[in-house]
Coordinates of N, CA and C and ligand atoms in Angstrom, one line a residue:
M1 N 0.8 -1.2 0.0 CA 0.0 0.0 0.0 C 0.8 1.3 0.0
I2 N 2.0 1.2 0.7 CA 2.8 2.5 0.7 C 4.0 2.3 -0.2
D3 N 4.1 1.2 -0.9 CA 5.3 1.0 -1.7 C 5.4 2.0 -2.8
G4 N 4.3 2.5 -3.3 CA 4.4 3.5 -4.3 C 4.9 4.8 -3.7
L5 N 4.5 5.1 -2.5 CA 5.0 6.4 -1.9 C 6.5 6.3 -1.6
L6 N 7.0 5.1 -1.1 CA 8.4 4.9 -0.9 C 9.2 5.0 -2.2
R7 N 8.6 4.5 -3.2 CA 9.3 4.6 -4.5 C 9.4 6.0 -5.0
R8 N 8.4 6.8 -4.8 CA 8.4 8.2 -5.2 C 9.4 9.0 -4.4
I9 N 9.5 8.7 -3.1 CA 10.5 9.4 -2.2 C 11.9 9.1 -2.7
A10 N 12.2 7.8 -3.1 CA 13.5 7.4 -3.6 C 13.7 8.2 -5.0
D11 N 12.7 8.2 -5.8 CA 12.8 9.0 -7.1 C 13.1 10.4 -6.8
F12 N 12.5 11.0 -5.8 CA 12.7 12.4 -5.5 C 14.2 12.6 -5.1
H13 N 14.7 11.8 -4.2 CA 16.1 11.9 -3.8 C 17.0 11.8 -5.0
R14 N 16.7 10.9 -5.8 CA 17.6 10.7 -7.0 C 17.5 11.8 -8.0
S15 N 16.4 12.6 -7.9 CA 16.2 13.7 -8.9 C 17.0 14.9 -8.4
R16 N 17.5 15.0 -7.2 CA 18.2 16.1 -6.7 C 19.7 16.1 -7.1
P17 N 20.3 17.2 -7.2 CA 21.8 17.2 -7.5 C 22.5 16.4 -6.4
V18 N 23.5 15.7 -6.8 CA 24.3 15.0 -5.8 C 25.0 16.0 -4.9
V19 N 24.9 15.9 -3.6 CA 25.5 16.8 -2.7 C 26.5 15.9 -1.9
P20 N 27.8 16.2 -2.1 CA 28.9 15.3 -1.4 C 28.8 15.4 0.1
E21 N 28.2 16.4 0.6 CA 28.1 16.5 2.1 C 27.0 15.6 2.6
F22 N 26.2 15.0 1.8 CA 25.1 14.2 2.3 C 25.3 12.7 2.0
P23 N 26.4 12.1 2.4 CA 26.6 10.7 2.1 C 25.6 9.8 2.8
M24 N 24.9 10.4 3.8 CA 23.8 9.6 4.5 C 22.7 9.2 3.6
L25 N 22.6 9.8 2.4 CA 21.5 9.4 1.5 C 21.7 8.0 0.9
A26 N 23.0 7.5 0.9 CA 23.2 6.2 0.4 C 22.5 5.1 1.2
P27 N 22.7 5.1 2.5 CA 21.9 4.1 3.2 C 20.4 4.3 3.2
V28 N 20.0 5.6 3.1 CA 18.6 5.9 3.0 C 18.0 5.4 1.7
L29 N 18.6 5.6 0.6 CA 18.1 5.1 -0.7 C 18.1 3.5 -0.7
D30 N 19.2 2.9 -0.1 CA 19.2 1.5 0.0 C 18.0 0.9 0.8
A31 N 17.7 1.6 1.9 CA 16.6 1.2 2.7 C 15.2 1.4 2.0
L32 N 15.1 2.5 1.3 CA 13.9 2.7 0.5 C 13.7 1.7 -0.6
D33 N 14.8 1.4 -1.3 CA 14.7 0.4 -2.4 C 14.3 -0.9 -1.9
H34 N 14.7 -1.3 -0.7 CA 14.4 -2.7 -0.2 C 13.2 -2.8 0.6
A35 N 12.6 -1.7 1.0 CA 11.4 -1.7 1.9 C 10.2 -2.3 1.2
R36 N 9.5 -3.1 1.9 CA 8.2 -3.6 1.4 C 7.2 -3.3 2.5
G37 N 6.1 -2.5 2.1 CA 5.1 -2.2 3.1 C 4.2 -3.3 3.4
P38 N 3.6 -3.3 4.6 CA 2.7 -4.3 5.0 C 1.4 -4.3 4.1
A39 N 0.7 -5.3 4.1 CA -0.6 -5.4 3.3 C -1.6 -4.4 3.9
G40 N -1.7 -4.4 5.2 CA -2.7 -3.6 5.9 C -2.0 -2.6 6.8
I41 N -2.5 -1.4 7.0 CA -2.0 -0.4 7.9 C -3.1 0.1 8.8
K42 N -2.9 0.2 10.1 CA -3.9 0.7 11.0 C -3.8 2.2 11.0
A43 N -4.9 2.9 10.6 CA -4.9 4.3 10.5 C -5.0 5.0 11.9
R44 N -4.3 6.1 12.0 CA -4.5 6.9 13.3 C -4.4 8.4 12.8
I45 N -5.6 9.0 13.0 CA -5.7 10.4 12.5 C -5.5 11.4 13.6
L46 N -4.8 12.5 13.3 CA -4.6 13.6 14.3 C -5.2 14.8 13.7
P47 N -5.5 15.8 14.6 CA -6.1 17.0 14.2 C -5.4 17.8 13.0
V48 N -4.1 17.6 13.0 CA -3.3 18.3 12.0 C -3.7 18.0 10.6
V49 N -4.3 16.8 10.3 CA -4.5 16.5 8.9 C -5.5 17.4 8.3
R50 N -6.2 18.2 9.0 CA -7.2 19.2 8.4 C -6.4 20.2 7.5
H51 N -5.1 20.4 7.8 CA -4.3 21.3 7.0 C -3.9 20.7 5.6
L52 N -4.1 19.5 5.4 CA -3.7 18.9 4.1 C -4.5 19.5 3.0
D53 N -5.7 19.9 3.2 CA -6.5 20.5 2.1 C -5.8 21.8 1.6
A54 N -5.0 22.4 2.4 CA -4.4 23.7 1.9 C -3.0 23.5 1.4
V55 N -2.5 22.3 1.3 CA -1.2 22.0 0.8 C -1.2 22.2 -0.7
E56 N -0.3 23.1 -1.2 CA -0.2 23.5 -2.6 C 0.9 22.7 -3.3
P57 N 0.6 22.2 -4.6 CA 1.7 21.6 -5.3 C 2.8 22.7 -5.6
S58 N 4.0 22.2 -5.7 CA 5.2 23.0 -5.8 C 5.5 23.4 -7.3
G59 N 5.1 22.6 -8.2 CA 5.5 22.8 -9.6 C 6.7 22.0 -10.0
D60 N 7.3 21.4 -9.0 CA 8.4 20.4 -9.2 C 7.8 19.0 -9.3
A61 N 8.0 18.3 -10.5 CA 7.3 17.1 -10.7 C 7.6 16.0 -9.7
Y62 N 8.9 16.0 -9.2 CA 9.3 14.9 -8.2 C 8.7 15.2 -6.9
I63 N 8.7 16.5 -6.5 CA 8.1 16.8 -5.2 C 6.6 16.5 -5.3
D64 N 6.0 17.0 -6.4 CA 4.5 16.8 -6.4 C 4.1 15.4 -6.5
A65 N 4.9 14.5 -7.1 CA 4.6 13.1 -7.1 C 4.6 12.5 -5.7
V66 N 5.5 13.0 -4.8 CA 5.5 12.5 -3.4 C 4.2 13.1 -2.7
L67 N 4.0 14.4 -2.9 CA 2.9 15.0 -2.3 C 1.5 14.4 -2.7
E68 N 1.4 14.2 -3.9 CA 0.1 13.6 -4.4 C -0.2 12.2 -3.8
E69 N 0.8 11.4 -3.7 CA 0.6 10.0 -3.1 C 0.5 10.1 -1.6
F70 N 1.2 11.1 -1.0 CA 1.1 11.2 0.5 C -0.4 11.7 0.8
L71 N -0.9 12.7 0.0 CA -2.2 13.2 0.3 C -3.3 12.2 0.0
R72 N -3.0 11.3 -0.9 CA -4.0 10.2 -1.2 C -4.1 9.2 -0.1
L73 N -2.9 8.9 0.5 CA -2.8 7.9 1.5 C -3.1 8.5 2.9
A74 N -3.0 9.8 3.1 CA -3.0 10.4 4.4 C -4.1 9.9 5.4
P75 N -5.3 9.7 4.8 CA -6.4 9.3 5.7 C -6.3 7.9 6.3
V76 N -5.4 7.1 5.7 CA -5.3 5.7 6.2 C -3.9 5.4 6.8
L77 N -3.1 6.5 7.1 CA -1.8 6.3 7.6 C -1.8 6.5 9.2
P78 N -0.8 5.9 9.8 CA -0.7 6.1 11.3 C 0.0 7.4 11.7
W79 N -0.7 8.5 11.9 CA -0.1 9.7 12.3 C 0.3 9.7 13.7
R80 N 1.4 10.3 14.0 CA 1.9 10.3 15.4 C 2.6 11.6 15.8
Q81 N 3.0 11.7 17.1 CA 3.7 12.8 17.6 C 4.8 12.3 18.5
T82 N 5.9 13.0 18.6 CA 7.0 12.6 19.5 C 6.4 12.5 21.0
V83 N 6.5 11.4 21.6 CA 5.9 11.1 22.9 C 6.4 12.1 23.9
G84 N 7.7 12.4 23.9 CA 8.3 13.3 24.9 C 7.8 14.7 24.8
Y85 N 7.1 15.1 23.7 CA 6.6 16.4 23.5 C 5.2 16.6 24.1
L86 N 4.5 15.5 24.3 CA 3.1 15.6 24.6 C 2.8 16.3 25.9
D87 N 3.7 16.2 26.9 CA 3.4 16.9 28.2 C 4.1 18.3 28.2
V88 N 4.8 18.7 27.2 CA 5.6 19.9 27.3 C 5.1 21.0 26.3
L89 N 4.8 20.6 25.1 CA 4.4 21.5 24.1 C 2.9 21.9 24.2
S90 N 2.6 23.1 23.8 CA 1.2 23.7 24.0 C 0.2 22.8 23.2
Q91 N -1.0 22.9 23.7 CA -2.1 22.2 23.0 C -2.3 22.8 21.6
D92 N -2.0 24.1 21.4 CA -2.1 24.7 20.1 C -1.1 24.0 19.1
Y93 N 0.1 23.8 19.7 CA 1.2 23.1 18.9 C 0.7 21.7 18.5
L94 N 0.3 21.0 19.5 CA -0.1 19.6 19.3 C -1.3 19.4 18.4
D95 N -2.2 20.4 18.3 CA -3.3 20.4 17.4 C -2.9 20.7 16.0
N96 N -1.7 21.1 15.8 CA -1.3 21.6 14.5 C 0.0 20.9 14.0
Y97 N 0.3 19.8 14.5 CA 1.5 19.1 14.1 C 1.4 17.6 14.2
G98 N 2.0 16.9 13.3 CA 2.1 15.4 13.3 C 2.9 14.9 12.2
Y99 N 3.3 13.7 12.3 CA 4.1 13.1 11.2 C 3.8 11.6 11.0
V100 N 4.2 11.1 9.9 CA 4.1 9.7 9.6 C 5.4 9.1 9.4
Q101 N 5.8 8.1 10.3 CA 7.1 7.5 10.2 C 6.9 6.3 9.3
L102 N 7.4 6.4 8.0 CA 7.2 5.4 7.0 C 8.2 4.2 7.2
L103 N 9.5 4.6 7.6 CA 10.5 3.6 7.7 C 11.3 3.9 9.0
G104 N 11.6 2.9 9.8 CA 12.4 3.1 11.0 C 12.0 2.2 12.1
P105 N 12.5 2.4 13.3 CA 12.1 1.6 14.4 C 10.6 1.9 14.7
N106 N 9.8 0.9 14.9 CA 8.3 1.1 15.2 C 7.6 1.9 14.1
A107 N 8.1 1.8 12.9 CA 7.4 2.6 11.8 C 6.5 1.7 11.0
V108 N 5.9 2.2 9.9 CA 5.1 1.4 9.1 C 5.9 0.2 8.5
V109 N 7.1 0.5 8.1 CA 8.0 -0.5 7.7 C 9.2 -0.5 8.7
E110 N 9.4 -1.6 9.3 CA 10.5 -1.6 10.4 C 11.9 -1.5 9.7
H111 N 12.7 -0.7 10.3 CA 14.1 -0.6 9.9 C 14.9 -0.2 11.1
P112 N 16.0 -0.8 11.4 CA 16.8 -0.5 12.6 C 17.7 0.7 12.5
A113 N 18.1 1.1 11.2 CA 19.2 2.0 11.1 C 18.9 3.3 10.3
V114 N 17.6 3.4 9.8 CA 17.3 4.6 9.0 C 15.8 5.0 9.4
R115 N 15.6 6.3 9.5 CA 14.2 6.7 9.6 C 13.9 7.6 8.4
V116 N 12.7 7.4 7.8 CA 12.2 8.2 6.7 C 10.8 8.5 7.0
G117 N 10.4 9.7 7.0 CA 9.0 10.1 7.2 C 8.6 11.4 6.7
I118 N 7.4 11.8 6.8 CA 6.8 13.0 6.3 C 6.1 13.7 7.5
G119 N 6.4 15.0 7.7 CA 5.7 15.7 8.8 C 4.9 16.9 8.2
L120 N 3.9 17.3 9.0 CA 3.0 18.4 8.6 C 2.8 19.3 9.8
W121 N 3.0 20.6 9.5 CA 2.8 21.7 10.5 C 1.8 22.8 10.0
G122 N 1.0 23.2 10.8 CA 0.0 24.3 10.4 C 0.7 25.6 10.4
P123 N 0.1 26.7 9.9 CA 0.7 28.0 9.7 C 1.1 28.6 11.0
H124 N 2.2 29.3 11.0 CA 2.7 30.2 12.0 C 3.1 29.5 13.3
L125 N 3.3 28.2 13.3 CA 3.8 27.5 14.5 C 5.3 27.8 14.7
H126 N 5.6 27.7 16.0 CA 7.1 27.8 16.3 C 7.5 26.4 17.0
Y127 N 8.4 25.8 16.4 CA 8.9 24.5 16.9 C 10.2 24.9 17.7
P128 N 10.1 24.8 19.0 CA 11.3 25.3 19.8 C 12.5 24.4 19.6
A129 N 13.6 25.0 20.0 CA 14.9 24.4 19.8 C 15.0 22.9 20.3
H130 N 15.5 22.1 19.5 CA 15.5 20.6 19.9 C 16.8 20.0 19.2
K131 N 17.0 18.8 19.6 CA 18.2 18.1 19.1 C 18.0 16.6 19.2
H132 N 18.9 15.9 18.5 CA 18.9 14.4 18.5 C 20.2 13.9 18.1
E133 N 20.5 12.7 18.5 CA 21.8 12.1 18.1 C 21.9 11.7 16.7
A134 N 20.7 11.4 16.0 CA 20.8 11.0 14.6 C 21.2 12.2 13.7
E135 N 21.8 11.9 12.6 CA 22.1 12.9 11.6 C 20.8 13.0 10.8
E136 N 20.5 14.2 10.3 CA 19.2 14.5 9.7 C 19.3 15.3 8.4
L137 N 18.5 14.9 7.5 CA 18.3 15.7 6.3 C 16.8 15.9 6.0
Y138 N 16.5 17.2 6.0 CA 15.1 17.6 5.7 C 15.0 18.1 4.2
H139 N 13.9 17.8 3.6 CA 13.6 18.5 2.3 C 12.2 19.1 2.5
V140 N 12.2 20.4 2.1 CA 10.9 21.1 2.1 C 10.0 20.6 0.9
L141 N 8.9 20.1 1.2 CA 8.0 19.7 0.1 C 6.9 20.7 -0.1
A142 N 6.5 21.4 0.9 CA 5.5 22.5 0.8 C 5.7 23.5 1.9
G143 N 5.3 24.7 1.7 CA 5.4 25.7 2.7 C 6.7 26.5 2.7
E144 N 6.9 27.4 3.6 CA 8.1 28.3 3.6 C 8.6 28.4 5.0
P145 N 9.1 27.3 5.6 CA 9.6 27.3 7.0 C 10.9 28.0 7.0
S146 N 11.2 28.5 8.2 CA 12.5 29.1 8.4 C 13.2 28.3 9.5
F147 N 14.4 27.9 9.3 CA 15.2 27.1 10.2 C 16.2 27.9 11.0
G148 N 16.2 27.7 12.3 CA 17.1 28.4 13.2 C 18.2 27.5 13.7
S149 N 19.4 28.1 14.0 CA 20.4 27.3 14.7 C 20.8 28.0 15.9
I150 N 21.6 27.4 16.7 CA 21.9 27.9 18.1 C 22.6 29.2 18.1
D151 N 23.3 29.5 17.0 CA 24.0 30.8 16.9 C 23.1 32.0 16.5
G152 N 21.8 31.7 16.4 CA 20.9 32.8 16.0 C 20.7 33.0 14.6
I153 N 21.4 32.3 13.7 CA 21.2 32.4 12.3 C 19.9 31.7 11.9
R154 N 19.1 32.4 11.1 CA 17.9 31.9 10.5 C 18.0 31.7 9.0
R155 N 17.5 30.6 8.5 CA 17.5 30.4 7.1 C 16.1 30.2 6.6
A156 N 15.7 31.1 5.6 CA 14.4 30.9 5.0 C 14.5 29.8 3.9
T157 N 13.5 29.0 3.8 CA 13.5 27.9 2.8 C 12.2 27.9 2.0
R158 N 12.2 27.2 0.9 CA 11.0 27.0 0.1 C 11.0 25.6 -0.4
P159 N 10.0 25.1 -1.1 CA 9.9 23.8 -1.6 C 11.2 23.4 -2.4
G160 N 11.7 22.3 -2.2 CA 12.9 21.8 -2.9 C 14.2 22.0 -2.1
D161 N 14.2 22.9 -1.1 CA 15.4 23.2 -0.3 C 15.7 22.0 0.6
A162 N 17.0 21.8 0.8 CA 17.5 20.8 1.8 C 18.1 21.4 3.0
V163 N 17.8 20.9 4.1 CA 18.4 21.4 5.4 C 19.0 20.2 6.1
H164 N 20.3 20.3 6.4 CA 21.0 19.2 7.0 C 21.4 19.5 8.5
H165 N 21.3 18.5 9.4 CA 21.7 18.7 10.8 C 22.6 17.6 11.2
T166 N 23.8 17.9 11.7 CA 24.7 16.9 12.2 C 24.2 16.4 13.6
P167 N 24.7 15.3 14.0 CA 24.3 14.7 15.3 C 24.4 15.8 16.4
W168 N 23.3 15.9 17.2 CA 23.2 16.8 18.4 C 23.2 18.3 18.0
Q169 N 23.1 18.6 16.7 CA 23.0 20.0 16.3 C 21.7 20.6 16.7
V170 N 21.7 21.7 17.5 CA 20.4 22.2 18.0 C 19.8 23.0 16.8
H171 N 18.5 22.8 16.6 CA 17.7 23.5 15.6 C 16.3 23.8 16.0
S172 N 15.7 24.8 15.4 CA 14.3 25.2 15.6 C 13.7 25.5 14.3
Q173 N 12.4 25.6 14.2 CA 11.7 26.0 13.0 C 10.6 27.0 13.3
D174 N 10.4 27.9 12.4 CA 9.3 28.8 12.4 C 8.5 28.6 11.0
F175 N 7.2 28.2 11.2 CA 6.5 27.8 10.0 C 5.8 29.0 9.4
G176 N 5.7 29.1 8.1 CA 5.1 30.2 7.3 C 3.6 30.2 7.3
A177 N 3.1 31.0 6.4 CA 1.6 31.3 6.4 C 0.8 30.2 5.8
T178 N 1.5 29.3 5.1 CA 0.8 28.1 4.5 C 1.3 26.8 5.2
P179 N 0.6 25.7 5.1 CA 1.0 24.5 5.8 C 2.4 24.1 5.2
T180 N 3.2 23.5 6.1 CA 4.5 23.0 5.8 C 4.5 21.5 5.8
V181 N 5.1 21.0 4.7 CA 5.3 19.5 4.6 C 6.8 19.3 4.5
L182 N 7.3 18.5 5.4 CA 8.8 18.2 5.4 C 9.0 16.7 5.2
L183 N 9.9 16.4 4.3 CA 10.3 15.0 4.2 C 11.6 14.9 5.0
Y184 N 11.7 13.9 5.9 CA 12.9 13.8 6.7 C 13.6 12.4 6.6
C185 N 14.9 12.4 6.7 CA 15.6 11.2 6.8 C 16.6 11.3 8.0
W186 N 16.7 10.2 8.7 CA 17.6 10.1 9.8 C 18.5 8.9 9.6
T187 N 19.8 9.0 9.9 CA 20.7 7.9 9.9 C 21.5 7.9 11.2
G188 N 22.2 6.8 11.5 CA 23.0 6.8 12.7 C 22.2 6.3 13.9
A189 N 22.2 7.1 15.0 CA 21.5 6.7 16.2 C 20.0 7.1 16.0
V190 N 19.2 6.3 15.3 CA 17.9 6.6 15.0 C 16.8 6.2 16.0
E191 N 17.3 5.4 17.0 CA 16.4 4.8 18.0 C 15.7 5.9 18.9
A192 N 16.6 6.8 19.3 CA 16.1 7.9 20.3 C 15.4 9.0 19.6
D193 N 14.3 9.5 20.1 CA 13.6 10.6 19.5 C 14.3 11.9 19.8
A194 N 13.9 13.0 19.2 CA 14.4 14.3 19.4 C 13.9 14.7 20.8
V195 N 14.7 15.6 21.5 CA 14.4 16.2 22.8 C 14.5 17.7 22.7
L196 N 13.6 18.4 23.4 CA 13.6 19.8 23.4 C 14.9 20.3 24.3
V197 N 15.5 21.4 23.9 CA 16.6 21.9 24.6 C 16.2 22.5 25.9
D198 N 15.2 23.3 25.8 CA 14.6 23.9 27.1 C 13.1 23.8 27.0
A199 N 12.5 23.6 28.1 CA 11.0 23.6 28.2 C 10.5 24.9 27.7
P200 N 9.5 25.0 26.8 CA 9.0 26.2 26.3 C 8.4 27.1 27.4
Ligands
FE2_301 FE1 15.6 17.4 13.7

């Protein structure tokens, strides 16, 4: 059921220019190529999915192929939130955020060493500074999020842009006026979730 989505994600990554700084994509592509989704998936819907109606195509064929399949499958996917955030982030944040872990530990397709998923955030949310041991590569599929680092530098992004975080690199996000869809990959220490740097 999700094999088509995994294939489109692999095609998307292969459509990007090769970036020597991102060798982590090799194990990610290997995992995507070999993943086989289960026949049935237990859906779990979160309030954030209401924003999917306002997700706009980007005009990039590879991005839009992923978005189209993700939007089609969204109602039957297991949406989730980072467990450690549930007691600390505001109800407004929790009502406007969620992700689907397609590949990884306890994901739709089990994988011990790679995480691949897609997250959705509603307009104007602030994702406070957080960190994780895994190396991370985000690609913006929709929206105009701005990424912050601990030195105060902010980087505005748009669909197609890649944002890379080294292990334990502190980062934050501010989401724009339209819903943000981010494709993420993790490699390395993928077992542990992200943790907030300070309680908001
Ligand atoms: Fe991250």
